[in-house]
Coordinates of N, CA and C in Angstrom, one line a residue:
M695 N 0.8 -1.2 0.0 CA 0.0 0.0 0.0 C 0.9 1.3 0.0
A696 N 0.4 2.3 -0.6 CA 1.2 3.5 -0.7 C 1.4 4.1 0.7
S697 N 2.6 4.8 0.8 CA 2.9 5.4 2.2 C 1.8 6.4 2.6
S698 N 1.2 7.1 1.6 CA 0.2 8.0 1.9 C -1.1 7.6 1.2
P699 N -2.0 6.9 1.8 CA -3.2 6.4 1.1 C -4.1 7.5 0.6
R700 N -4.6 7.3 -0.6 CA -5.4 8.4 -1.2 C -6.8 8.0 -1.5
T701 N -7.0 6.7 -1.9 CA -8.4 6.3 -2.2 C -9.2 5.9 -1.0
V702 N -10.5 5.7 -1.1 CA -11.3 5.3 0.0 C -10.8 3.9 0.6
E703 N -10.6 3.0 -0.4 CA -10.2 1.7 0.0 C -8.8 1.7 0.7
E704 N -7.9 2.5 0.2 CA -6.5 2.6 0.8 C -6.6 3.2 2.2
I705 N -7.4 4.2 2.4 CA -7.5 4.9 3.7 C -8.2 3.9 4.7
F706 N -9.2 3.2 4.2 CA -9.9 2.3 5.1 C -9.0 1.1 5.5
K707 N -8.2 0.7 4.6 CA -7.2 -0.4 4.9 C -6.2 0.1 5.9
D708 N -5.7 1.3 5.8 CA -4.8 1.9 6.7 C -5.5 2.0 8.1
Y709 N -6.7 2.5 8.1 CA -7.5 2.6 9.4 C -7.6 1.3 10.1
N710 N -8.0 0.3 9.3 CA -8.3 -1.0 9.9 C -7.0 -1.7 10.5
A711 N -5.9 -1.5 9.8 CA -4.6 -2.1 10.2 C -4.2 -1.4 11.5
R712 N -4.3 -0.1 11.6 CA -3.9 0.6 12.8 C -4.9 0.3 14.0
R713 N -6.2 0.1 13.7 CA -7.1 -0.2 14.7 C -6.9 -1.6 15.2
S714 N -6.5 -2.6 14.4 CA -6.2 -3.9 14.8 C -5.0 -3.9 15.7
A715 N -4.0 -3.1 15.4 CA -2.9 -3.0 16.3 C -3.2 -2.5 17.7
L716 N -4.1 -1.5 17.7 CA -4.5 -0.9 19.0 C -5.3 -1.9 19.8
V717 N -6.2 -2.6 19.1 CA -7.0 -3.6 19.8 C -6.2 -4.6 20.4
R718 N -5.1 -5.1 19.7 CA -4.2 -6.1 20.2 C -3.5 -5.6 21.4
A719 N -3.0 -4.3 21.4 CA -2.3 -3.8 22.5 C -3.1 -3.7 23.8
L720 N -4.4 -3.4 23.6 CA -5.3 -3.3 24.8 C -6.0 -4.5 25.2
T721 N -5.8 -5.6 24.5 CA -6.4 -6.9 24.8 C -5.4 -8.0 25.0
Y722 N -5.0 -8.6 23.9 CA -4.1 -9.8 24.0 C -2.7 -9.4 24.5
D723 N -2.2 -8.2 24.2 CA -0.9 -7.8 24.6 C -1.0 -6.8 25.8
V724 N -2.1 -6.8 26.5 CA -2.3 -5.8 27.5 C -1.3 -5.8 28.6
D725 N -0.8 -6.9 29.0 CA 0.2 -7.0 30.1 C 1.5 -6.3 29.6
D726 N 1.9 -6.6 28.4 CA 3.1 -6.0 27.8 C 2.9 -4.5 27.7
F727 N 1.7 -4.1 27.2 CA 1.4 -2.7 27.0 C 1.4 -1.9 28.3
Y728 N 0.8 -2.6 29.3 CA 0.7 -2.0 30.7 C 2.1 -1.7 31.3
S729 N 3.0 -2.7 31.1 CA 4.4 -2.6 31.6 C 5.2 -1.5 30.9
Q730 N 4.9 -1.2 29.7 CA 5.6 -0.2 28.9 C 5.2 1.2 29.3
C731 N 4.0 1.3 29.9 CA 3.5 2.7 30.2 C 3.9 3.1 31.6
D732 N 5.2 3.1 31.9 CA 5.7 3.4 33.2 C 5.5 4.9 33.5
P733 N 4.8 5.2 34.6 CA 4.5 6.7 34.9 C 5.8 7.5 35.2
D734 N 6.9 6.8 35.5 CA 8.1 7.5 35.7 C 8.8 8.0 34.4
K735 N 8.3 7.5 33.3 CA 8.9 7.9 32.0 C 8.3 9.2 31.5
E736 N 8.8 9.7 30.4 CA 8.3 11.0 29.9 C 6.9 10.7 29.2
N737 N 6.4 11.8 28.7 CA 5.1 11.7 28.0 C 5.1 10.6 26.9
L738 N 4.2 9.6 27.0 CA 4.2 8.5 26.1 C 2.9 8.5 25.3
C739 N 3.0 7.9 24.1 CA 1.8 7.8 23.3 C 1.7 6.3 22.8
L740 N 0.5 5.9 22.5 CA 0.2 4.6 21.9 C 0.0 4.8 20.4
Y741 N 0.8 4.2 19.6 CA 0.7 4.2 18.2 C 0.2 2.9 17.6
G742 N -0.6 3.0 16.6 CA -0.9 1.8 15.8 C -0.4 2.0 14.4
H743 N 0.3 1.1 13.8 CA 1.0 1.3 12.6 C 0.2 0.5 11.4
P744 N 0.4 0.9 10.2 CA -0.2 0.3 9.1 C 0.1 -1.2 8.9
N745 N 1.2 -1.7 9.5 CA 1.6 -3.1 9.4 C 1.0 -3.9 10.6
E746 N 0.0 -3.3 11.3 CA -0.7 -3.9 12.4 C 0.2 -4.1 13.6
A747 N 1.3 -3.4 13.7 CA 2.1 -3.4 14.9 C 1.8 -2.2 15.8
W748 N 1.9 -2.4 17.1 CA 1.6 -1.2 18.0 C 2.9 -0.8 18.7
E749 N 3.0 0.4 19.2 CA 4.2 0.9 19.8 C 3.9 2.0 20.8
V750 N 4.5 1.9 22.0 CA 4.4 2.9 23.0 C 5.7 3.7 22.8
A751 N 5.6 5.0 22.5 CA 6.8 5.8 22.2 C 6.5 7.3 22.5
L752 N 7.6 8.0 22.5 CA 7.5 9.5 22.7 C 6.8 10.1 21.4
P753 N 6.2 11.3 21.5 CA 5.6 11.9 20.4 C 6.7 12.3 19.4
A754 N 6.3 12.6 18.1 CA 7.2 13.0 17.1 C 7.8 14.4 17.5
E755 N 9.0 14.6 17.1 CA 9.7 15.8 17.4 C 9.4 16.9 16.4
E756 N 9.1 16.6 15.2 CA 8.9 17.6 14.2 C 7.5 18.3 14.4
V757 N 7.5 19.6 14.1 CA 6.2 20.4 14.3 C 6.0 21.1 13.0
P758 N 4.8 20.9 12.4 CA 3.8 19.9 12.8 C 4.2 18.5 12.4
P759 N 3.7 17.5 13.1 CA 4.0 16.1 12.9 C 3.5 15.6 11.5
E760 N 4.0 14.5 11.0 CA 3.6 14.0 9.7 C 2.1 13.6 9.8
L761 N 1.7 13.0 10.9 CA 0.3 12.6 11.1 C -0.2 13.2 12.4
P762 N -1.5 13.3 12.6 CA -2.0 13.7 13.9 C -1.4 12.8 15.0
E763 N -1.1 13.4 16.2 CA -0.5 12.7 17.3 C -1.6 12.0 18.2
P764 N -1.3 10.8 18.7 CA -2.2 10.2 19.7 C -2.2 11.0 21.0
A765 N -3.0 10.6 21.9 CA -3.1 11.3 23.2 C -1.7 11.2 23.9
L766 N -1.3 12.3 24.4 CA 0.0 12.5 25.1 C -0.1 12.2 26.6
G767 N 0.9 11.4 27.0 CA 1.0 11.2 28.5 C 0.1 10.2 29.0
I768 N -0.3 9.1 28.2 CA -1.2 8.1 28.7 C -0.6 7.3 29.9
N769 N 0.7 7.4 30.1 CA 1.3 6.6 31.1 C 1.2 7.2 32.5
F770 N 0.9 8.6 32.6 CA 0.9 9.2 33.9 C -0.3 8.8 34.7
A771 N -1.4 8.4 34.1 CA -2.6 8.1 34.9 C -2.6 6.6 35.2
R772 N -1.7 5.8 34.7 CA -1.7 4.4 34.8 C -1.9 3.9 36.3
D773 N -1.1 4.4 37.2 CA -1.2 3.9 38.6 C -2.2 4.7 39.4
G774 N -2.8 5.7 38.8 CA -3.7 6.6 39.6 C -5.2 6.2 39.3
M775 N -5.4 5.2 38.5 CA -6.7 4.8 38.1 C -6.9 3.3 38.2
N776 N -8.1 2.8 38.3 CA -8.4 1.4 38.2 C -7.9 0.9 36.8
R777 N -7.3 -0.2 36.8 CA -6.7 -0.7 35.5 C -7.7 -0.7 34.4
K778 N -8.9 -1.3 34.7 CA -9.9 -1.4 33.6 C -10.4 0.0 33.1
D779 N -10.5 1.0 34.1 CA -10.9 2.3 33.7 C -9.9 3.0 32.9
W780 N -8.6 2.7 33.3 CA -7.5 3.4 32.5 C -7.4 2.8 31.1
L781 N -7.6 1.5 30.9 CA -7.6 0.9 29.6 C -8.7 1.5 28.8
S782 N -9.9 1.7 29.4 CA -11.1 2.2 28.7 C -10.8 3.6 28.2
L783 N -10.1 4.4 29.1 CA -9.8 5.8 28.7 C -8.8 5.8 27.5
V784 N -7.8 5.0 27.6 CA -6.8 4.9 26.5 C -7.5 4.4 25.2
A785 N -8.5 3.5 25.3 CA -9.3 3.1 24.2 C -10.0 4.2 23.5
V786 N -10.7 5.0 24.3 CA -11.4 6.2 23.8 C -10.5 7.1 23.1
H787 N -9.4 7.5 23.7 CA -8.4 8.3 23.0 C -7.9 7.7 21.7
S788 N -7.7 6.4 21.7 CA -7.3 5.7 20.5 C -8.3 5.8 19.4
D789 N -9.6 5.7 19.7 CA -10.6 5.8 18.7 C -10.5 7.2 18.1
C790 N -10.4 8.2 19.0 CA -10.3 9.6 18.5 C -9.1 9.8 17.5
W791 N -8.0 9.2 17.9 CA -6.8 9.3 17.1 C -7.0 8.6 15.7
L792 N -7.6 7.4 15.7 CA -7.8 6.7 14.5 C -8.7 7.5 13.5
L793 N -9.7 8.1 14.1 CA -10.6 9.0 13.2 C -9.9 10.2 12.7
S794 N -9.0 10.8 13.5 CA -8.3 12.0 13.1 C -7.3 11.6 12.0
V795 N -6.7 10.5 12.1 CA -5.7 10.0 11.0 C -6.5 9.7 9.7
A796 N -7.7 9.1 9.9 CA -8.5 8.8 8.7 C -9.0 10.0 8.0
F797 N -9.3 11.0 8.8 CA -9.8 12.3 8.2 C -8.6 13.1 7.6
Y798 N -7.5 12.9 8.2 CA -6.3 13.6 7.7 C -6.0 13.1 6.3
F799 N -6.2 11.8 6.0 CA -6.0 11.3 4.7 C -7.2 11.5 3.8
G800 N -8.4 11.5 4.5 CA -9.7 11.7 3.7 C -10.1 13.1 3.4
A801 N -9.3 14.1 4.0 CA -9.7 15.5 3.8 C -9.8 15.9 2.3
R802 N -9.0 15.2 1.5 CA -9.0 15.5 0.0 C -10.0 14.8 -0.8
L803 N -10.8 13.9 -0.1 CA -11.8 13.2 -0.8 C -13.0 14.1 -1.0
N804 N -13.9 13.7 -2.0 CA -15.1 14.5 -2.1 C -16.2 14.0 -1.1
R805 N -17.3 14.7 -1.1 CA -18.3 14.4 -0.1 C -18.8 13.0 -0.1
N806 N -19.1 12.5 -1.3 CA -19.6 11.1 -1.4 C -18.5 10.1 -1.0
E807 N -17.3 10.4 -1.3 CA -16.2 9.4 -0.9 C -16.0 9.4 0.6
R808 N -16.1 10.6 1.2 CA -16.0 10.7 2.7 C -17.1 9.9 3.4
K809 N -18.3 10.1 2.8 CA -19.5 9.4 3.4 C -19.3 7.9 3.3
R810 N -18.8 7.4 2.2 CA -18.5 6.0 2.0 C -17.4 5.5 3.0
L811 N -16.4 6.3 3.1 CA -15.3 5.9 4.0 C -15.8 5.8 5.4
F812 N -16.5 6.8 5.9 CA -16.9 6.8 7.3 C -18.0 5.8 7.6
S813 N -18.7 5.4 6.5 CA -19.7 4.4 6.6 C -19.0 3.0 6.8
M814 N -17.9 2.8 6.1 CA -17.2 1.6 6.3 C -16.5 1.5 7.7
I815 N -16.0 2.7 8.1 CA -15.4 2.7 9.5 C -16.5 2.5 10.5
N816 N -17.7 3.0 10.3 CA -18.7 2.8 11.3 C -19.3 1.4 11.4
D817 N -19.0 0.6 10.4 CA -19.4 -0.8 10.4 C -18.6 -1.6 11.4
L818 N -17.4 -1.1 11.8 CA -16.6 -1.8 12.7 C -16.9 -1.3 14.2
P819 N -16.8 -2.2 15.1 CA -16.9 -1.7 16.5 C -15.7 -0.9 16.9
T820 N -15.9 0.1 17.7 CA -14.8 1.0 18.1 C -13.8 0.2 19.0
V821 N -12.6 0.7 19.2 CA -11.7 0.1 20.1 C -12.3 0.1 21.5
F822 N -12.9 1.1 21.9 CA -13.6 1.2 23.2 C -14.6 0.1 23.4
E823 N -15.4 -0.2 22.4 CA -16.4 -1.2 22.4 C -15.8 -2.6 22.6
V824 N -14.7 -2.8 21.9 CA -14.0 -4.1 22.0 C -13.4 -4.3 23.3
V825 N -12.7 -3.3 23.8 CA -12.0 -3.4 25.1 C -12.9 -3.5 26.3
T826 N -14.0 -2.8 26.2 CA -15.0 -2.8 27.4 C -16.0 -3.9 27.2
G827 N -16.2 -4.5 26.1 CA -17.2 -5.5 25.8 C -18.6 -4.8 25.7
R828 N -18.6 -3.5 25.4 CA -19.9 -2.8 25.3 C -20.7 -3.4 24.1
K829 N -20.0 -4.0 23.2 CA -20.7 -4.5 22.0 C -20.3 -5.9 21.8
P830 N -20.7 -6.8 22.6 CA -20.2 -8.2 22.5 C -20.7 -8.9 21.3
A831 N -19.9 -9.8 20.8 CA -20.4 -10.6 19.6 C -21.6 -11.4 19.9
K832 N -22.6 -11.2 19.1 CA -23.9 -11.9 19.4 C -23.7 -13.4 18.8
D833 N -24.7 -14.2 19.2 CA -24.7 -15.6 18.7 C -25.3 -15.6 17.3
K834 N -24.8 -14.8 16.4 CA -25.4 -14.7 15.1 C -25.1 -15.9 14.2
P835 N -23.9 -16.5 14.3 CA -23.7 -17.6 13.4 C -24.5 -18.8 13.8
T836 N -25.2 -18.8 14.9 CA -26.1 -19.9 15.3 C -27.5 -19.5 15.0
V837 N -28.2 -20.2 14.2 CA -29.6 -19.8 13.9 C -30.5 -19.9 15.1
E838 N -30.3 -21.0 15.9 CA -31.1 -21.2 17.1 C -30.3 -20.6 18.2
S839 N -30.5 -19.3 18.4 CA -29.7 -18.5 19.4 C -29.8 -19.1 20.8
G840 N -30.9 -19.7 21.1 CA -31.1 -20.2 22.5 C -30.5 -21.7 22.6
S841 N -30.0 -22.2 21.5 CA -29.5 -23.6 21.6 C -28.3 -23.8 22.4
K842 N -28.2 -24.8 23.2 CA -27.0 -25.1 24.0 C -26.2 -26.2 23.4
S843 N -26.6 -26.6 22.1 CA -25.8 -27.7 21.4 C -24.6 -27.1 20.8
R844 N -23.5 -27.1 21.6 CA -22.3 -26.5 21.2 C -21.7 -27.1 19.9
N845 N -21.6 -28.4 19.8 CA -20.9 -29.1 18.7 C -21.7 -28.9 17.4
S846 N -23.0 -28.8 17.5 CA -23.8 -28.7 16.3 C -23.9 -27.3 15.7
T847 N -23.8 -26.3 16.6 CA -24.0 -24.9 16.1 C -22.9 -24.0 16.4
K848 N -22.0 -24.2 17.3 CA -21.0 -23.3 17.7 C -19.8 -23.4 16.8
R849 N -19.5 -24.5 16.2 CA -18.3 -24.7 15.3 C -18.7 -24.4 13.9
S850 N -17.8 -23.7 13.2 CA -18.0 -23.4 11.8 C -16.8 -23.8 11.1
I851 N -16.9 -24.4 10.0 CA -15.7 -24.9 9.2 C -15.3 -24.0 8.1
D852 N -16.3 -23.5 7.3 CA -16.0 -22.7 6.2 C -16.5 -21.3 6.4
G853 N -16.6 -20.9 7.7 CA -17.1 -19.5 8.0 C -18.6 -19.5 8.2
Q854 N -19.3 -20.6 8.0 CA -20.7 -20.7 8.2 C -21.1 -21.8 9.2
P855 N -22.2 -21.7 9.9 CA -22.6 -22.7 10.9 C -22.8 -24.0 10.2
R856 N -22.6 -25.1 11.0 CA -22.9 -26.4 10.5 C -24.3 -26.5 10.2
S857 N -24.7 -27.3 9.2 CA -26.1 -27.5 8.8 C -26.8 -28.1 10.0
N858 N -28.1 -27.7 10.1 CA -29.0 -28.2 11.1 C -30.2 -28.7 10.4
P859 N -30.5 -30.0 10.6 CA -31.6 -30.6 9.8 C -32.9 -29.9 10.1
K860 N -33.0 -29.2 11.2 CA -34.3 -28.6 11.6 C -34.5 -27.3 10.8
L861 N -33.5 -26.8 10.1 CA -33.6 -25.5 9.5 C -34.3 -25.6 8.1
A862 N -35.1 -24.7 7.8 CA -35.7 -24.6 6.5 C -34.8 -23.8 5.6
D863 N -34.9 -24.1 4.3 CA -34.0 -23.4 3.3 C -34.2 -21.9 3.4
N864 N -35.5 -21.4 3.6 CA -35.8 -20.0 3.6 C -35.2 -19.2 4.7
S865 N -34.6 -19.9 5.7 CA -34.0 -19.2 6.8 C -32.6 -18.8 6.6
Y866 N -32.0 -19.3 5.5 CA -30.6 -19.1 5.2 C -30.2 -17.7 5.0
E867 N -31.0 -17.0 4.2 CA -30.7 -15.6 3.8 C -30.8 -14.7 5.1
E868 N -31.8 -15.0 6.0 CA -32.0 -14.2 7.2 C -30.8 -14.4 8.1
D869 N -30.3 -15.7 8.2 CA -29.1 -16.0 9.0 C -27.9 -15.3 8.5
E870 N -27.7 -15.3 7.2 CA -26.6 -14.6 6.6 C -26.6 -13.1 6.9
E871 N -27.7 -12.5 6.9 CA -27.8 -11.1 7.2 C -27.5 -10.8 8.7
E872 N -27.9 -11.7 9.6 CA -27.6 -11.6 11.0 C -26.1 -11.8 11.3
Q873 N -25.5 -12.7 10.5 CA -24.0 -12.9 10.7 C -23.2 -11.7 10.5
G874 N -23.7 -10.8 9.7 CA -23.0 -9.6 9.4 C -22.7 -8.7 10.6
D875 N -23.5 -8.9 11.7 CA -23.3 -8.2 12.9 C -22.3 -8.8 13.9
T876 N -21.7 -9.9 13.5 CA -20.8 -10.6 14.3 C -19.3 -10.1 14.1
F877 N -18.6 -9.8 15.2 CA -17.3 -9.3 15.1 C -16.3 -10.2 15.9
C878 N -15.1 -10.3 15.4 CA -14.1 -11.2 16.0 C -13.7 -10.6 17.3
G879 N -13.7 -11.4 18.4 CA -13.3 -11.0 19.7 C -11.8 -10.6 19.8
S880 N -11.0 -10.9 18.8 CA -9.6 -10.6 18.9 C -9.3 -9.4 18.1
C881 N -9.5 -9.4 16.8 CA -9.2 -8.2 15.9 C -10.3 -7.3 15.7
G882 N -11.6 -7.7 16.1 CA -12.7 -6.8 15.9 C -13.2 -6.8 14.5
G883 N -12.6 -7.6 13.6 CA -13.1 -7.6 12.2 C -14.5 -8.2 12.0
G884 N -15.2 -7.8 11.0 CA -16.6 -8.2 10.8 C -16.6 -9.6 10.2
Y885 N -17.8 -10.2 10.2 CA -18.0 -11.6 9.7 C -17.8 -11.6 8.2
N886 N -17.1 -12.7 7.8 CA -16.8 -12.9 6.4 C -17.0 -14.4 6.1
S887 N -17.9 -14.8 5.3 CA -18.2 -16.2 5.0 C -17.0 -17.0 4.4
D888 N -16.0 -16.3 3.9 CA -14.9 -16.9 3.3 C -13.8 -17.3 4.4
E889 N -14.0 -17.0 5.6 CA -13.1 -17.3 6.7 C -13.6 -18.2 7.7
F890 N -12.7 -19.0 8.3 CA -13.1 -20.0 9.3 C -13.2 -19.2 10.7
W891 N -14.4 -19.5 11.4 CA -14.6 -18.9 12.7 C -14.8 -20.0 13.7
I892 N -14.6 -19.6 15.0 CA -14.9 -20.6 16.1 C -15.4 -19.8 17.2
G893 N -16.4 -20.4 17.9 CA -17.1 -19.7 19.0 C -16.6 -20.2 20.3
C894 N -16.4 -19.3 21.3 CA -16.0 -19.7 22.7 C -17.3 -20.3 23.4
D895 N -17.2 -21.5 23.9 CA -18.3 -22.1 24.6 C -18.5 -21.5 26.0
N896 N -17.6 -20.6 26.4 CA -17.7 -20.0 27.8 C -18.4 -18.6 27.7
C897 N -17.7 -17.7 27.0 CA -18.2 -16.3 26.9 C -19.0 -16.1 25.7
E898 N -19.1 -17.1 24.8 CA -19.9 -17.1 23.6 C -19.5 -16.0 22.6
R899 N -18.3 -15.6 22.6 CA -17.8 -14.7 21.6 C -17.2 -15.5 20.5
W900 N -17.2 -14.9 19.3 CA -16.7 -15.5 18.1 C -15.3 -15.0 17.7
Y901 N -14.5 -15.8 17.1 CA -13.1 -15.5 16.7 C -12.8 -16.0 15.3
H902 N -11.9 -15.2 14.6 CA -11.3 -15.8 13.4 C -10.4 -17.0 13.9
G903 N -10.5 -18.1 13.2 CA -9.6 -19.2 13.5 C -8.1 -18.8 13.5
K904 N -7.7 -17.9 12.6 CA -6.3 -17.5 12.5 C -5.9 -16.6 13.6
C905 N -6.9 -15.9 14.2 CA -6.6 -15.0 15.3 C -6.3 -15.8 16.6
V906 N -6.9 -16.9 16.7 CA -6.7 -17.8 18.0 C -5.9 -19.0 17.7
K907 N -5.4 -19.1 16.4 CA -4.6 -20.2 16.0 C -5.3 -21.6 16.1
I908 N -6.5 -21.6 15.6 CA -7.3 -22.8 15.6 C -7.7 -23.1 14.1
T909 N -7.3 -24.3 13.7 CA -7.6 -24.7 12.3 C -8.9 -25.4 12.3
P910 N -9.6 -25.6 11.1 CA -10.8 -26.3 11.0 C -10.6 -27.8 11.5
A911 N -9.5 -28.4 11.2 CA -9.2 -29.7 11.6 C -9.1 -29.8 13.1
K912 N -8.4 -28.9 13.7 CA -8.2 -28.9 15.2 C -9.6 -28.7 15.9
A913 N -10.4 -27.8 15.3 CA -11.7 -27.5 15.9 C -12.6 -28.8 15.9
E914 N -12.4 -29.7 15.0 CA -13.2 -30.9 15.0 C -12.9 -31.8 16.2
T915 N -11.7 -31.6 16.8 CA -11.3 -32.4 17.9 C -11.7 -31.8 19.3
I916 N -12.1 -30.5 19.2 CA -12.4 -29.8 20.5 C -13.9 -30.0 20.9
K917 N -14.1 -30.5 22.1 CA -15.5 -30.7 22.5 C -16.0 -29.4 23.2
F918 N -15.1 -28.7 23.9 CA -15.5 -27.5 24.6 C -14.4 -26.5 24.5
Y919 N -14.7 -25.4 23.7 CA -13.6 -24.4 23.4 C -13.6 -23.2 24.3
N920 N -12.5 -22.9 25.0 CA -12.3 -21.7 25.8 C -11.4 -20.8 25.0
C921 N -11.8 -19.6 24.8 CA -10.9 -18.6 24.0 C -9.8 -18.2 24.9
P922 N -8.7 -17.6 24.4 CA -7.6 -17.1 25.1 C -7.9 -16.3 26.3
S923 N -8.9 -15.4 26.2 CA -9.3 -14.6 27.3 C -9.9 -15.4 28.5
C924 N -10.7 -16.3 28.2 CA -11.3 -17.2 29.2 C -10.3 -18.1 29.8
Q925 N -9.3 -18.6 29.0 CA -8.3 -19.4 29.5 C -7.4 -18.7 30.5
K926 N -7.2 -17.4 30.2 CA -6.4 -16.5 31.1 C -7.1 -16.4 32.4
K927 N -8.4 -16.1 32.4 CA -9.2 -15.9 33.6 C -9.2 -17.2 34.5
V928 N -9.2 -18.4 33.8 CA -9.2 -19.6 34.5 C -7.8 -19.8 35.3
R929 N -6.8 -19.4 34.6 CA -5.4 -19.6 35.2 C -5.3 -18.6 36.4
Q930 N -5.9 -17.4 36.3 CA -5.8 -16.5 37.3 C -6.6 -16.9 38.5

């Protein structure tokens, strides 16, 4: 991708990559992120990069900077707040930064292009929603949302729920539409029928198989799946 994205698709790809990096920093890599935000250090910022890597670093020295800067001094409040509240605050500021970077690139777009860009962005849950669980993944890939049959409805091999003999053919289109509201509990990406997904039997969130390192073949051997987050809670 070009170093300075110009089209709607390029800008959205840049946004999504940076967002994925920030989500990872505040969820799966949270312990590492927390340790890097030492209050005794200088003003620190949380950056998400287009290669989906995150970084805790000092702000840019040049004025004005190449891109809008993230919130400055996130490390100072680390020990003065409840950890959960502090992470939520960093998540909110991260969302603001992501939008400012997207608008920085999108300022040269026309009105219709900007509308399309921010419509695409709005289809994704915010970093805040992912971190706080304000918008948990619904049981959309299972048609019978109240079903407790994990093996028959929770596992998906080709991105779609296993067939259920009770389902009528006319329910397929409705189910496909509902699946569009499902987001990966790891990267926050939306449902895509071309990708393999697996559902946690404990918290009932859904994940890309690649995000939790579960292959379709491995999923076939799992009777009760605990996602990394639930596994961590059990160990604690």
